[in-house]
């Protein structure tokens, strides 16, 4: 993969592009990903935030920045947050590249309107993700299309990983979605936390949570700052075997 492909592979913005990486859903239809400041990730430079890394992580993050800082970024698509919420919700317990991209291609080809997605989603397939999507989208609208993590966690079916995935690719790079890939790879960086506890996430922010010190999401936010989402992106690529030498 080239740098643009590496950046897009983990991103939920990939669901808005065709096989030639041209925007076919949402705003800016017809734009090639490499020409867009945000989708290409030219808006994000990890070197700007290199001092966010603290303590024993600093040297390892420098190594990652040297290897990948000019290549792998974070692809976002401002103005497409509603569609990105749909994509993020559908990623639960399934293969993103096999299933979610297929589901969203069919769904968004029919409609990009959330009210119509509520009526249409369950007819796309029988998976529980699609069957639960209408209730989630309805709650998302009723809650005012939230960008706050605890508000997102009020949406039925949205847990910490889905909320953080959405927030990361809506541009909050302090957010690191804790999935199996990050859990397996983070210890190589010296991060050894547990998965977020949903009940505590709904009650506390990370900086006030009593479990934060033992939570991988809390550790990443505290010790990596605005690099947290970027490091998680690299961890995803490494665990997927996209590149061999991670750290």
CSV table of C-alpha atoms in Angstrom, one decimal:
chain,number,residue,atom,x,y,z
A,1,UNK,CA,0.0,0.0,0.0
A,2,UNK,CA,1.1,3.6,-0.6
A,3,UNK,CA,0.8,6.3,2.1
A,4,UNK,CA,-2.7,7.4,1.1
A,5,UNK,CA,-3.9,3.8,1.1
A,6,UNK,CA,-2.3,3.1,4.5
A,7,UNK,CA,-4.0,6.2,5.9
A,8,UNK,CA,-7.4,5.3,4.5
A,9,UNK,CA,-7.4,1.6,5.3
A,10,UNK,CA,-8.2,2.0,9.1
A,11,UNK,CA,-10.5,5.0,8.6
A,12,UNK,CA,-14.2,5.0,8.5
A,13,UNK,CA,-14.0,7.7,5.8
A,14,UNK,CA,-13.1,4.8,3.4
A,15,UNK,CA,-16.8,3.9,3.4
A,16,UNK,CA,-17.5,7.2,1.6
A,17,UNK,CA,-15.1,6.5,-1.3
A,18,UNK,CA,-15.2,4.2,-4.3
A,19,UNK,CA,-12.5,1.7,-5.4
A,20,UNK,CA,-10.5,4.5,-7.0
A,21,UNK,CA,-10.7,6.6,-3.7
A,22,UNK,CA,-13.1,9.1,-5.2
A,23,UNK,CA,-15.7,10.5,-2.9
A,24,UNK,CA,-19.1,9.1,-3.9
A,25,UNK,CA,-21.1,9.7,-0.6
A,26,UNK,CA,-21.6,12.8,1.5
A,27,UNK,CA,-20.1,16.2,0.8
A,28,UNK,CA,-17.6,16.9,-1.9
A,29,UNK,CA,-18.7,14.2,-4.2
A,30,UNK,CA,-16.3,13.6,-7.1
A,31,UNK,CA,-13.2,14.7,-5.1
A,32,UNK,CA,-10.2,12.3,-5.2
A,33,UNK,CA,-9.1,11.5,-1.6
A,34,UNK,CA,-5.5,12.6,-2.3
A,35,UNK,CA,-6.6,16.0,-3.3
A,36,UNK,CA,-8.6,16.8,-0.2
A,37,UNK,CA,-6.8,18.3,2.8
A,38,UNK,CA,-8.8,16.3,5.3
A,39,UNK,CA,-9.4,12.9,3.7
A,40,UNK,CA,-5.8,12.7,2.7
A,41,UNK,CA,-4.8,13.6,6.3
A,42,UNK,CA,-2.6,16.5,5.3
A,43,UNK,CA,-4.4,18.4,8.1
A,44,UNK,CA,-2.8,16.2,10.7
A,45,UNK,CA,1.0,16.1,11.4
A,46,UNK,CA,2.0,13.9,14.3
A,47,UNK,CA,5.3,15.9,14.6
A,48,UNK,CA,3.3,18.9,15.8
A,49,UNK,CA,2.2,16.9,18.9
A,50,UNK,CA,5.3,14.9,19.5
A,51,UNK,CA,5.8,16.5,22.9
A,52,UNK,CA,2.4,15.3,24.0
A,53,UNK,CA,4.0,11.9,24.5
A,54,UNK,CA,5.1,11.5,28.1
A,55,UNK,CA,7.6,9.5,30.2
A,56,UNK,CA,8.9,6.2,28.9
A,57,UNK,CA,6.7,6.5,25.8
A,58,UNK,CA,8.5,9.5,24.4
A,59,UNK,CA,11.4,7.6,22.8
A,60,UNK,CA,9.1,4.9,21.2
A,61,UNK,CA,6.8,7.6,19.8
A,62,UNK,CA,9.8,9.3,18.3
A,63,UNK,CA,10.7,6.1,16.6
A,64,UNK,CA,7.1,5.7,15.2
A,65,UNK,CA,7.1,9.3,14.0
A,66,UNK,CA,10.4,8.8,12.2
A,67,UNK,CA,9.0,5.7,10.5
A,68,UNK,CA,5.5,6.7,9.8
A,69,UNK,CA,5.0,10.4,10.6
A,70,UNK,CA,5.3,11.5,7.0
A,71,UNK,CA,3.2,8.7,5.6
A,72,UNK,CA,0.3,7.5,7.8
A,73,UNK,CA,-2.2,10.0,9.1
A,74,UNK,CA,-5.8,10.3,10.2
A,75,UNK,CA,-8.4,10.7,7.5
A,76,UNK,CA,-11.5,12.7,8.4
A,77,UNK,CA,-14.3,14.2,6.4
A,78,UNK,CA,-15.8,17.3,7.9
A,79,UNK,CA,-19.5,17.7,7.1
A,80,UNK,CA,-20.1,13.9,6.9
A,81,UNK,CA,-20.4,13.2,10.6
A,82,UNK,CA,-23.9,11.8,10.3
A,83,UNK,CA,-22.8,9.2,7.7
A,84,UNK,CA,-19.7,8.5,9.8
A,85,UNK,CA,-21.8,7.7,12.8
A,86,UNK,CA,-23.7,5.1,10.8
A,87,UNK,CA,-20.4,3.6,9.6
A,88,UNK,CA,-19.0,3.5,13.2
A,89,UNK,CA,-22.1,1.9,14.6
A,90,UNK,CA,-22.0,-0.9,12.0
A,91,UNK,CA,-18.4,-1.8,12.9
A,92,UNK,CA,-19.5,-3.7,16.0
A,93,UNK,CA,-18.2,-7.3,16.1
A,94,UNK,CA,-17.8,-7.7,12.3
A,95,UNK,CA,-15.2,-7.3,9.6
A,96,UNK,CA,-15.0,-3.7,8.5
A,97,UNK,CA,-13.5,-4.3,5.1
A,98,UNK,CA,-15.7,-7.3,4.2
A,99,UNK,CA,-19.1,-6.4,5.7
A,100,UNK,CA,-19.3,-2.8,6.7
A,101,UNK,CA,-18.0,-1.4,3.5
A,102,UNK,CA,-20.5,-3.6,1.6
A,103,UNK,CA,-23.5,-2.6,3.8
A,104,UNK,CA,-22.8,1.1,3.6
A,105,UNK,CA,-22.3,1.0,-0.1
A,106,UNK,CA,-25.8,-0.4,-0.5
A,107,UNK,CA,-27.3,1.8,2.2
A,108,UNK,CA,-25.8,5.1,1.1
A,109,UNK,CA,-26.6,4.3,-2.5
A,110,UNK,CA,-30.3,4.3,-1.5
A,111,UNK,CA,-30.2,7.3,0.7
A,112,UNK,CA,-27.9,9.6,2.8
A,113,UNK,CA,-30.8,11.0,4.8
A,114,UNK,CA,-30.8,9.8,8.4
A,115,UNK,CA,-34.6,9.8,8.6
A,116,UNK,CA,-34.7,7.6,5.5
A,117,UNK,CA,-31.9,5.4,6.8
A,118,UNK,CA,-34.1,4.7,9.8
A,119,UNK,CA,-36.7,3.3,7.4
A,120,UNK,CA,-34.3,1.5,5.1
A,121,UNK,CA,-31.5,0.0,7.1
A,122,UNK,CA,-33.2,-3.2,8.3
A,123,UNK,CA,-34.0,-4.1,4.7
A,124,UNK,CA,-30.3,-4.1,3.6
A,125,UNK,CA,-29.5,-7.3,5.5
A,126,UNK,CA,-30.3,-9.5,8.4
A,127,UNK,CA,-27.2,-8.8,10.6
A,128,UNK,CA,-28.0,-7.5,14.1
A,129,UNK,CA,-25.9,-4.4,13.3
A,130,UNK,CA,-28.3,-3.4,10.5
A,131,UNK,CA,-31.3,-4.4,12.5
A,132,UNK,CA,-30.3,-2.3,15.5
A,133,UNK,CA,-29.2,0.7,13.4
A,134,UNK,CA,-32.6,2.4,13.1
A,135,UNK,CA,-33.0,2.7,16.9
A,136,UNK,CA,-29.5,4.0,17.2
A,137,UNK,CA,-29.9,6.6,14.5
A,138,UNK,CA,-33.2,7.7,15.9
A,139,UNK,CA,-31.6,8.3,19.3
A,140,UNK,CA,-28.6,10.0,17.8
A,141,UNK,CA,-31.0,12.5,16.1
A,142,UNK,CA,-33.0,13.0,19.3
A,143,UNK,CA,-29.9,13.6,21.3
A,144,UNK,CA,-28.9,16.4,18.9
A,145,UNK,CA,-26.2,14.6,16.9
A,146,UNK,CA,-23.8,14.5,19.9
A,147,UNK,CA,-20.1,15.0,19.7
A,148,UNK,CA,-19.6,14.5,23.5
A,149,UNK,CA,-18.5,11.0,24.4
A,150,UNK,CA,-20.9,10.5,27.3
A,151,UNK,CA,-23.8,11.7,25.2
A,152,UNK,CA,-22.9,9.3,22.5
A,153,UNK,CA,-22.9,6.5,25.0
A,154,UNK,CA,-26.6,7.2,25.7
A,155,UNK,CA,-27.4,6.0,22.2
A,156,UNK,CA,-28.6,2.3,22.4
A,157,UNK,CA,-26.0,-0.1,21.2
A,158,UNK,CA,-23.1,2.5,21.4
A,159,UNK,CA,-20.3,1.4,23.6
A,160,UNK,CA,-16.9,3.0,24.3
A,161,UNK,CA,-15.3,1.6,21.1
A,162,UNK,CA,-18.0,2.8,18.7
A,163,UNK,CA,-18.1,6.2,20.4
A,164,UNK,CA,-14.3,6.6,20.3
A,165,UNK,CA,-14.1,5.4,16.7
A,166,UNK,CA,-16.7,8.0,15.7
A,167,UNK,CA,-15.0,10.8,17.6
A,168,UNK,CA,-11.5,9.9,16.3
A,169,UNK,CA,-12.6,10.1,12.7
A,170,UNK,CA,-14.7,13.2,13.5
A,171,UNK,CA,-11.3,14.8,14.3
A,172,UNK,CA,-10.7,14.3,18.0
A,173,UNK,CA,-7.2,12.7,17.9
A,174,UNK,CA,-7.0,12.4,21.7
A,175,UNK,CA,-9.4,9.5,21.3
A,176,UNK,CA,-8.1,6.0,20.9
A,177,UNK,CA,-10.7,3.3,20.2
A,178,UNK,CA,-9.8,0.3,22.2
A,179,UNK,CA,-10.3,-2.8,20.0
A,180,UNK,CA,-8.6,-6.2,19.9
A,181,UNK,CA,-5.9,-4.8,17.7
A,182,UNK,CA,-4.9,-2.0,20.1
A,183,UNK,CA,-5.2,-4.4,23.1
A,184,UNK,CA,-2.7,-6.8,21.4
A,185,UNK,CA,-0.3,-4.1,20.2
A,186,UNK,CA,-0.3,-1.5,23.0
A,187,UNK,CA,1.9,-3.6,25.4
A,188,UNK,CA,4.8,-3.2,22.9
A,189,UNK,CA,4.6,0.5,23.6
A,190,UNK,CA,4.4,0.0,27.3
A,191,UNK,CA,0.7,0.5,27.7
A,192,UNK,CA,-0.9,-2.3,29.6
A,193,UNK,CA,-4.4,-1.2,30.4
A,194,UNK,CA,-7.8,-3.0,30.3
A,195,UNK,CA,-10.7,-2.3,28.0
A,196,UNK,CA,-12.9,0.6,29.1
A,197,UNK,CA,-15.7,-0.2,31.5
A,198,UNK,CA,-18.9,1.0,29.8
A,199,UNK,CA,-20.7,1.8,33.1
A,200,UNK,CA,-17.8,4.0,34.2
A,201,UNK,CA,-17.5,5.6,30.8
A,202,UNK,CA,-21.1,6.7,31.0
A,203,UNK,CA,-20.6,8.2,34.4
A,204,UNK,CA,-17.1,9.8,34.2
A,205,UNK,CA,-14.8,11.6,31.8
A,206,UNK,CA,-11.4,9.9,31.5
A,207,UNK,CA,-9.7,12.6,33.6
A,208,UNK,CA,-12.1,12.0,36.5
A,209,UNK,CA,-12.6,8.3,36.2
A,210,UNK,CA,-11.3,6.2,39.1
A,211,UNK,CA,-10.4,3.4,36.6
A,212,UNK,CA,-8.5,5.6,34.2
A,213,UNK,CA,-5.0,4.6,35.4
A,214,UNK,CA,-5.8,0.9,34.6
A,215,UNK,CA,-7.8,1.6,31.4
A,216,UNK,CA,-6.0,1.5,28.1
A,217,UNK,CA,-8.2,4.3,26.7
A,218,UNK,CA,-7.4,6.4,29.8
A,219,UNK,CA,-3.7,5.7,29.6
A,220,UNK,CA,-3.5,6.6,25.9
A,221,UNK,CA,-5.3,9.9,26.5
A,222,UNK,CA,-3.1,10.8,29.4
A,223,UNK,CA,0.2,9.7,28.0
A,224,UNK,CA,-0.2,10.3,24.3
A,225,UNK,CA,-2.5,13.3,24.2
A,226,UNK,CA,-3.2,14.3,20.6
A,227,UNK,CA,-1.1,11.4,19.4
A,228,UNK,CA,-3.4,8.8,20.9
A,229,UNK,CA,-5.6,8.2,17.9
A,230,UNK,CA,-2.7,8.2,15.5
A,231,UNK,CA,-0.8,5.6,17.6
A,232,UNK,CA,-4.0,3.5,17.7
A,233,UNK,CA,-4.2,3.8,13.9
A,234,UNK,CA,-0.7,2.5,13.6
A,235,UNK,CA,-1.4,-0.3,16.1
A,236,UNK,CA,-4.4,-1.4,13.9
A,237,UNK,CA,-2.3,-1.5,10.8
A,238,UNK,CA,0.5,-3.4,12.6
A,239,UNK,CA,-1.9,-6.0,14.0
A,240,UNK,CA,-3.6,-6.5,10.7
A,241,UNK,CA,-0.1,-7.3,9.2
A,242,UNK,CA,-0.2,-4.4,6.8
A,243,UNK,CA,3.4,-3.6,7.8
A,244,UNK,CA,5.7,-5.8,9.7
A,245,UNK,CA,8.1,-3.7,11.7
A,246,UNK,CA,6.0,-1.6,14.1
A,247,UNK,CA,8.2,-0.9,17.2
